[in-house]
Amino acid sequence: MENRERRIENREQAGGISFLYHSLFSILHFLFSIPHSPPQFSISNKQMKTQSNKLFEAALVQTALKQSFVKLDPRVMIKNPVMFTVEIGTLIMAYVTVYSFGHTGQGSATYNFFIFLILLLTVLFANFAEAIAEARGKAQADSLRKTREETPAKVLVNGRIETRSSSQLKKGDMFVCEAGDTIPTDGEIIEGIATIDESAITGESAPVIRESGGDKSSVTGGTKVLSDHIKVQVSTQPGESFLDKMIALVEGASRQKTPNEIALTILLASFTLVFIIVCVTLKPFADYANTPITIAALISLFVCLIPTTIGGLLSAIGIAGMDRALRANVITKSGKAVETAGDIDVLLLDKTGTITIGNRKATNFYPTTGGIIKKFTDACVLSSLSDDTPEGKSIIELAKLKGETNISAAPAGSAFIRFTAETRSSGIDTPDGRRIRKGAFDSIRNIVQKAGNVFPADIEEQVKKISSNGGTPLVVSENEKALGVIELQDIIKPGISERFDRLRKMGVKTVMVTGDNPLTAKYIAQKAGVDDFIAEAKPEDKMNYIKDEQAEGKLVAMMGDGTNDAPALAQADVGVAMNSGTQAAKEAGNMVDLDNDPTKLIEIVEIGKQLLITRGTLTTFSIANDVAKYFAIVPALFIASIPALQSLNIMNLHSPESAIMSAIIFNAIIIPILIPLALRGVAYKPIGASALLRRNLFIYGIGGVIAPFIGIKLIDLVVGLIV
Amino acid sequence: MNTELLGVVATYLLTLVIAIPLGKYLAKMFAGEKTWTDFLRPLENGIYKISGINPKEQMDWKQSMKALLTVNSVWLVYGFFVLLYQDKLPLNPDGNPGMTPDLSFNTVISFVVNCNLQHYSGESGVSYFTQHFVLMFLHFTSAATGIASAVVFFKAFRDKTTSSLGNFWEYFVKSITRLLLPLSLLMAIILAFNGTPTSYEARDQYISLQGDTVNVSRGPAAGMIAIKHLGTNGGGWFGVNSAHPLENPSYVTNTVELIAQMIIPIAMVLAFGYFIRRKKLAWTIFGVMTIGMFLLLIPTISSELGGNPAIAKMGISQTAGAMEGKEVRFGPAISAYWSTVTTIVSTGSVNSMHDSTMPLTGLWQLLAMMVNSFYGGCGVGILNYFIYLIIAVFISGLMVGRTPEFLGHKVEAREVKIAAVITLLSPFLILTGTGIASFVFTNFGDADWTVKPANWLNNPGFHGFSEMLYEMTSSNANNGSGYEGLGDNNIFWNISTGLVMILGRFLPIIGPVAIAGLLASKKFIPESAGTLKADTMTFALMTFAVIVVLNALSYFPALALGPLAEYFTLLH
Amino acid sequence: MKKYIIQSIRLTLVLMILLCVIYPLIVAFAGGFSKGNGGGEKVTKDGKVVGYARLGQSFTSPGYFWGRPSAVGYNAAGSAGSNKGPSNPDYLKDVASRIDTLLKYHPYAKRSDIPADLVTASGSGLDPNISVEGAKLQVKRIAEYRKLDEKTVSDLVEKNTTKPLFGLFGPSLVNLLGLNLSLDEVRIGNRE
């Protein structure tokens, strides 16, 4: 792909810069062991296939650098109250620098200029954090969008086919696609069936089938038709597809702060106000103590104290959350949805494809009483030789495994009987006159009884037993006489119960939705380790279940694809529609999964939690930093007139000037150092809320107290040489 | 361990022995369950009937707060005029004059808000009538206001989702009839039999052993001293408060007064747990508060027992500890304990002069009042603590990856906004107040005021700064103790501290009650493994960290220029 | 709102009767049975009131045990502490001169014999007590002035010393008025 090549190229260009960042980050990592590996997803390893995992690519860095300056516009800055006050401080310092050229009393112009410069950098760093997050998100979305732009579309106009550019397609337009065509835009198949290669979107190479009328009628722009011919109706206006909406969200135009972000902003603003009060009142206090304080010192103290670290990274964290969702191939319609995902209490999962791998496997052969096992097994194998379904193959595998058969090919001249919906059985007619049939219990019983034979009671009993154990029985007959039963079992995905364990530790209850009878459902639910199940589920059952849980105050997430899922998707707090699903489903949910992977919900929950955790831990880190900064700056302010306060200079910093300078340098550079953490997110560990709090409090709280002591001291050692 | 320290330990243990069962009783009593004090019901019904109150009428948080503000306004207006004209009213045997308007303004606010700053002196500034009908009356009602507000707050968390938070008047009346009045009666009688005067006799005169003529101020003090401690008011009968030999005659009365001021604050914390049926939560909160208290208490005792280093240089014996401003019958250890107790529970009564305590003691006193929630005042202590708790809930909720929630209710922007404003309020009032005072002192020292600003301070240098900082901190915390060297009976201090007191009282009551009311009306979310529980050690630690960090960050520069600068200078 | 105002006023009035009339009257009634009948316990000498048992009074004559410095000169109608801060230079000068005075009157004493309470002002200005060390310091001076043997004076100090509560809690202290009264009694006894 063109995209991928460009990226490889970029990676080389970006080598220098990213090396710098990575080495800085590894220092930080070393200092307080911040886990920075991306979240580990054990089942779906598809995501990130098409995306680069690099944090800083040269092109993006360039855009972000430019944006950092554009964002200095006070009208933009005011949205972030913390950084806005820093900007004001910077302006004041600019004035003080100019003033101190011709006047005395405010320190040297050079010193003031340096302070000004560092403050400016602080603001730029914060802007850069936001800009790089935006750029990454945008690049991610762009690369998805690119594939679908400017594709020629064969539009049906009054029964004739006209070729137009995809960008001119309007909602309601019809177009046709044939084998080899790229689908120009999102739409719904209204006629025909086709195999489609969706690898451009999902990274999954296996083609999928899409057809009109069902729940698999949706096609996505940029995917390729491999066979057949379809007629498609355009489902979105140009520029209004989910992807477009998401890009707008990332770019900030329509980005709205999420509830938690608003609350946190309020808290940070109040901390900022506290420090405004602290710094303003320090002036009369110092006058009382006959200690002159320069404006540079006051502003430095102020900037150090206000939570610039979290203030500077806050919006980057939010954007990165959406970006991480996108990297997992999930399009979110709002930032709030990602955040809500972190709060989910109940997860509704479809059985097939999520908990079990879609196919059942043969696990046992039960010949009728008195029957010979070898004969029965042979019959099973013969009947399955031409059966290409996974079930059929698994029968042969099992027989070989048991060593009960030596048949490897059908006798020459055999006639295979294919499975049809009417007969609900398949089989083989051998040249030596054996008519072997394999099928559902009632269809075989029909065959047997029609021929006037007695259907053995022990087989009937075995069939019931298998059903109640969550299996599916297949009865085999030869010449209209029942030979025995094959037990097929749903195969629970490997590792799924560990995942449910993980969810349980997060406090999320899992609910399996299945069309199976309650007995089977219960069996599978137990085996897979889900907490609850809805058996013989009808769409309204899902809806009712969601409503009941919500009435208890719980937040519910579900995944769906069909039109009949739409109401439930809309009702759920987090509704994830599969991209292959119908337009109605996609409209109703607040996320769309491009991979059509039902286990994606688990990842989404983790992304949501990560988002909140990153905000919380960086807030803690930011506030904890203030302790050390006080010990750097307060003695520096007063040492000249109150020598006894030297006792507070526990870091033993070189001079008052170097102490102040070191503190604000630390304050500035901690922002870019933490950008990678903000973008990648703090890892979520499902170890229970209290343990997680302990862990994060230890790393970011205690670490946040200690790190600046070391950092400021180190910077002071360097600055002390100059000042 | 010497007898003085043993006395401290015994006093605290006795306090717990009384406070714990009292907490259980309060929870039952306020919940309307059967208690042995039910015999007082006819009295309460009488009060309701005369006042036209229907105690069954349910109020939401807004109505409760409206009732609170209304009745407090009535007292403010009433008290202001009575103090102004006390010279024209009966029961003034010593012929004390009426108050100036600014002093009256300050005094009435100070007593309505449970602060009791007392810019007057009890012997000469008030009459027996105002001591009773204004000051002691407000001792009862201001304490009951705090307790009733806390019960409204409790009620919000008792049920899963509710907007009816009981009847404010009922809680208020029951606080008096079933708690404050009976305990006061008991305590006043104990004091009376240990030497505190109770009669309405006027000032006395005698000729001393060596022939001096001495005037003796007296009066019915015991009743007021009892409620001033039980209600964590602190406003005493005499000028020097419980350092006065008639107000606090012996070690026994000292112990009684110490216990009295602590039991209701502690009991209210425990009552919270019993009331909302989450005992562990209350014990966790109690644990944090207790640790906070000991972290203040231990260095305070150590600093006082260490004595004054400047006096140590003179070569005399300070084996007992620092004695300036202290009474021999108490000694430095229990006086240090008192100074911690009175600053954490916002009583503000003193048995030694805080202005003369060691610099670090001053630091701990100031910090105790800045935190103002290690047990805290009657009822309001737990409300103050709740603000810290909400901030801790919010930050730690984020840290565990879940929208923050407290007791099954989501904490969202509106609640955080209220908590943020209340958090902001204390530094704003304390620092701005002290800042303005410093500014006036430095720049307008010679202003032609009744008391020249230059003459405000009884002590020069850092200690003088501490005097101003202490006055504002004490006003904001509704504590009422003071560095009494400060010349505070003048328009500047009367008005400024008056405003600080009134803002520092009602907003921190309304804020937490509003948050509780808002939370209570939200949907109840059952707990899951992902829920951060508020009654764990970890969360307790988090709350403690929030308390320490918020206060340290807000006040470090001010404290560095006051007590810390004095300490280090004295040391070198 | 109006409802609340009316309720507030009526509630205030009814509580005033309970809290400001009934309550203090009960206390006053009960206090009537205490020593001093609720007006403060008085100390008499020869039928004349010479002080209040709980209140300190000024002793400056060399024949009496001296009490602690008082910021108000033991004025029992206007209690106050000095409110001097520990680092106040004027205050430290005062303390130094008090030490000098004590050393002058107790030439036999070392500096380290002087307990802090004798050179620092009490909180109330009415402290009725001094420390045991403070009394011991003065024994020799009193004995010389009153021409008594030191043992007699020491015994009086011992007699007027209050031990910690139950022997366990709180400081030991000397009741100054009681001690000086008993000194006077000894002197009278000697004369007779």
mmCIF file with all atom_site columns, N, CA, C and O in Angstrom, chain A residues 143-158:
data_model
loop_
_atom_site.group_PDB
_atom_site.id
_atom_site.type_symbol
_atom_site.label_atom_id
_atom_site.label_alt_id
_atom_site.label_comp_id
_atom_site.label_asym_id
_atom_site.label_entity_id
_atom_site.label_seq_id
_atom_site.pdbx_PDB_ins_code
_atom_site.Cartn_x
_atom_site.Cartn_y
_atom_site.Cartn_z
_atom_site.occupancy
_atom_site.B_iso_or_equiv
_atom_site.pdbx_formal_charge
_atom_site.auth_seq_id
_atom_site.auth_comp_id
_atom_site.auth_asym_id
_atom_site.auth_atom_id
_atom_site.pdbx_PDB_model_num
ATOM 1  N N  . SER A 1 143 ? -5.644  8.485  6.698   1.00 0.00 ? 143 SER A N  1
ATOM 2  C CA . SER A 1 143 ? -5.178  7.321  5.949   1.00 0.00 ? 143 SER A CA 1
ATOM 3  C C  . SER A 1 143 ? -6.347  6.394  5.667   1.00 0.00 ? 143 SER A C  1
ATOM 4  O O  . SER A 1 143 ? -6.368  5.692  4.667   1.00 0.00 ? 143 SER A O  1
ATOM 5  N N  . LEU A 1 144 ? -7.331  6.403  6.552   1.00 0.00 ? 144 LEU A N  1
ATOM 6  C CA . LEU A 1 144 ? -8.525  5.610  6.284   1.00 0.00 ? 144 LEU A CA 1
ATOM 7  C C  . LEU A 1 144 ? -9.365  6.274  5.197   1.00 0.00 ? 144 LEU A C  1
ATOM 8  O O  . LEU A 1 144 ? -9.932  5.626  4.322   1.00 0.00 ? 144 LEU A O  1
ATOM 9  N N  . ARG A 1 145 ? -9.415  7.584  5.280   1.00 0.00 ? 145 ARG A N  1
ATOM 10 C CA . ARG A 1 145 ? -10.279 8.300  4.351   1.00 0.00 ? 145 ARG A CA 1
ATOM 11 C C  . ARG A 1 145 ? -9.709  8.303  2.947   1.00 0.00 ? 145 ARG A C  1
ATOM 12 O O  . ARG A 1 145 ? -10.439 8.236  1.965   1.00 0.00 ? 145 ARG A O  1
ATOM 13 N N  . LYS A 1 146 ? -8.397  8.374  2.879   1.00 0.00 ? 146 LYS A N  1
ATOM 14 C CA . LYS A 1 146 ? -7.720  8.505  1.601   1.00 0.00 ? 146 LYS A CA 1
ATOM 15 C C  . LYS A 1 146 ? -8.178  7.439  0.619   1.00 0.00 ? 146 LYS A C  1
ATOM 16 O O  . LYS A 1 146 ? -8.416  7.688  -0.545  1.00 0.00 ? 146 LYS A O  1
ATOM 17 N N  . THR A 1 147 ? -8.307  6.237  1.138   1.00 0.00 ? 147 THR A N  1
ATOM 18 C CA . THR A 1 147 ? -8.614  5.106  0.279   1.00 0.00 ? 147 THR A CA 1
ATOM 19 C C  . THR A 1 147 ? -9.949  5.268  -0.437  1.00 0.00 ? 147 THR A C  1
ATOM 20 O O  . THR A 1 147 ? -10.209 4.615  -1.433  1.00 0.00 ? 147 THR A O  1
ATOM 21 N N  . ARG A 1 148 ? -10.781 6.104  0.117   1.00 0.00 ? 148 ARG A N  1
ATOM 22 C CA . ARG A 1 148 ? -12.108 6.161  -0.467  1.00 0.00 ? 148 ARG A CA 1
ATOM 23 C C  . ARG A 1 148 ? -12.349 7.452  -1.239  1.00 0.00 ? 148 ARG A C  1
ATOM 24 O O  . ARG A 1 148 ? -13.440 7.711  -1.697  1.00 0.00 ? 148 ARG A O  1
ATOM 25 N N  . GLU A 1 149 ? -11.365 8.283  -1.306  1.00 0.00 ? 149 GLU A N  1
ATOM 26 C CA . GLU A 1 149 ? -11.567 9.535  -2.011  1.00 0.00 ? 149 GLU A CA 1
ATOM 27 C C  . GLU A 1 149 ? -11.308 9.358  -3.495  1.00 0.00 ? 149 GLU A C  1
ATOM 28 O O  . GLU A 1 149 ? -10.496 8.545  -3.913  1.00 0.00 ? 149 GLU A O  1
ATOM 29 N N  . GLU A 1 150 ? -11.964 10.148 -4.253  1.00 0.00 ? 150 GLU A N  1
ATOM 30 C CA . GLU A 1 150 ? -11.678 10.247 -5.688  1.00 0.00 ? 150 GLU A CA 1
ATOM 31 C C  . GLU A 1 150 ? -11.703 8.901  -6.388  1.00 0.00 ? 150 GLU A C  1
ATOM 32 O O  . GLU A 1 150 ? -10.871 8.607  -7.223  1.00 0.00 ? 150 GLU A O  1
ATOM 33 N N  . THR A 1 151 ? -12.611 8.053  -5.989  1.00 0.00 ? 151 THR A N  1
ATOM 34 C CA . THR A 1 151 ? -12.782 6.794  -6.713  1.00 0.00 ? 151 THR A CA 1
ATOM 35 C C  . THR A 1 151 ? -13.890 7.021  -7.745  1.00 0.00 ? 151 THR A C  1
ATOM 36 O O  . THR A 1 151 ? -14.903 7.637  -7.417  1.00 0.00 ? 151 THR A O  1
ATOM 37 N N  . PRO A 1 152 ? -13.687 6.565  -8.973  1.00 0.00 ? 152 PRO A N  1
ATOM 38 C CA . PRO A 1 152 ? -14.777 6.731  -9.940  1.00 0.00 ? 152 PRO A CA 1
ATOM 39 C C  . PRO A 1 152 ? -15.962 5.872  -9.524  1.00 0.00 ? 152 PRO A C  1
ATOM 40 O O  . PRO A 1 152 ? -15.803 4.733  -9.098  1.00 0.00 ? 152 PRO A O  1
ATOM 41 N N  . ALA A 1 153 ? -17.147 6.464  -9.618  1.00 0.00 ? 153 ALA A N  1
ATOM 42 C CA . ALA A 1 153 ? -18.346 5.730  -9.226  1.00 0.00 ? 153 ALA A CA 1
ATOM 43 C C  . ALA A 1 153 ? -19.242 5.583  -10.445 1.00 0.00 ? 153 ALA A C  1
ATOM 44 O O  . ALA A 1 153 ? -19.421 6.515  -11.228 1.00 0.00 ? 153 ALA A O  1
ATOM 45 N N  . LYS A 1 154 ? -19.794 4.355  -10.608 1.00 0.00 ? 154 LYS A N  1
ATOM 46 C CA . LYS A 1 154 ? -20.735 4.133  -11.720 1.00 0.00 ? 154 LYS A CA 1
ATOM 47 C C  . LYS A 1 154 ? -22.123 4.409  -11.193 1.00 0.00 ? 154 LYS A C  1
ATOM 48 O O  . LYS A 1 154 ? -22.742 3.558  -10.561 1.00 0.00 ? 154 LYS A O  1
ATOM 49 N N  . VAL A 1 155 ? -22.570 5.622  -11.447 1.00 0.00 ? 155 VAL A N  1
ATOM 50 C CA . VAL A 1 155 ? -23.843 6.033  -10.877 1.00 0.00 ? 155 VAL A CA 1
ATOM 51 C C  . VAL A 1 155 ? -24.983 5.725  -11.828 1.00 0.00 ? 155 VAL A C  1
ATOM 52 O O  . VAL A 1 155 ? -24.859 5.873  -13.040 1.00 0.00 ? 155 VAL A O  1
ATOM 53 N N  . LEU A 1 156 ? -26.064 5.250  -11.256 1.00 0.00 ? 156 LEU A N  1
ATOM 54 C CA . LEU A 1 156 ? -27.254 4.951  -12.055 1.00 0.00 ? 156 LEU A CA 1
ATOM 55 C C  . LEU A 1 156 ? -28.102 6.208  -12.141 1.00 0.00 ? 156 LEU A C  1
ATOM 56 O O  . LEU A 1 156 ? -28.581 6.710  -11.117 1.00 0.00 ? 156 LEU A O  1
ATOM 57 N N  . VAL A 1 157 ? -28.216 6.740  -13.339 1.00 0.00 ? 157 VAL A N  1
ATOM 58 C CA . VAL A 1 157 ? -29.105 7.883  -13.501 1.00 0.00 ? 157 VAL A CA 1
ATOM 59 C C  . VAL A 1 157 ? -30.160 7.510  -14.529 1.00 0.00 ? 157 VAL A C  1
ATOM 60 O O  . VAL A 1 157 ? -29.838 7.223  -15.689 1.00 0.00 ? 157 VAL A O  1
ATOM 61 N N  . ASN A 1 158 ? -31.383 7.490  -14.082 1.00 0.00 ? 158 ASN A N  1
ATOM 62 C CA . ASN A 1 158 ? -32.508 7.092  -14.940 1.00 0.00 ? 158 ASN A CA 1
ATOM 63 C C  . ASN A 1 158 ? -32.205 5.810  -15.695 1.00 0.00 ? 158 ASN A C  1
ATOM 64 O O  . ASN A 1 158 ? -32.407 5.714  -16.905 1.00 0.00 ? 158 ASN A O  1
#
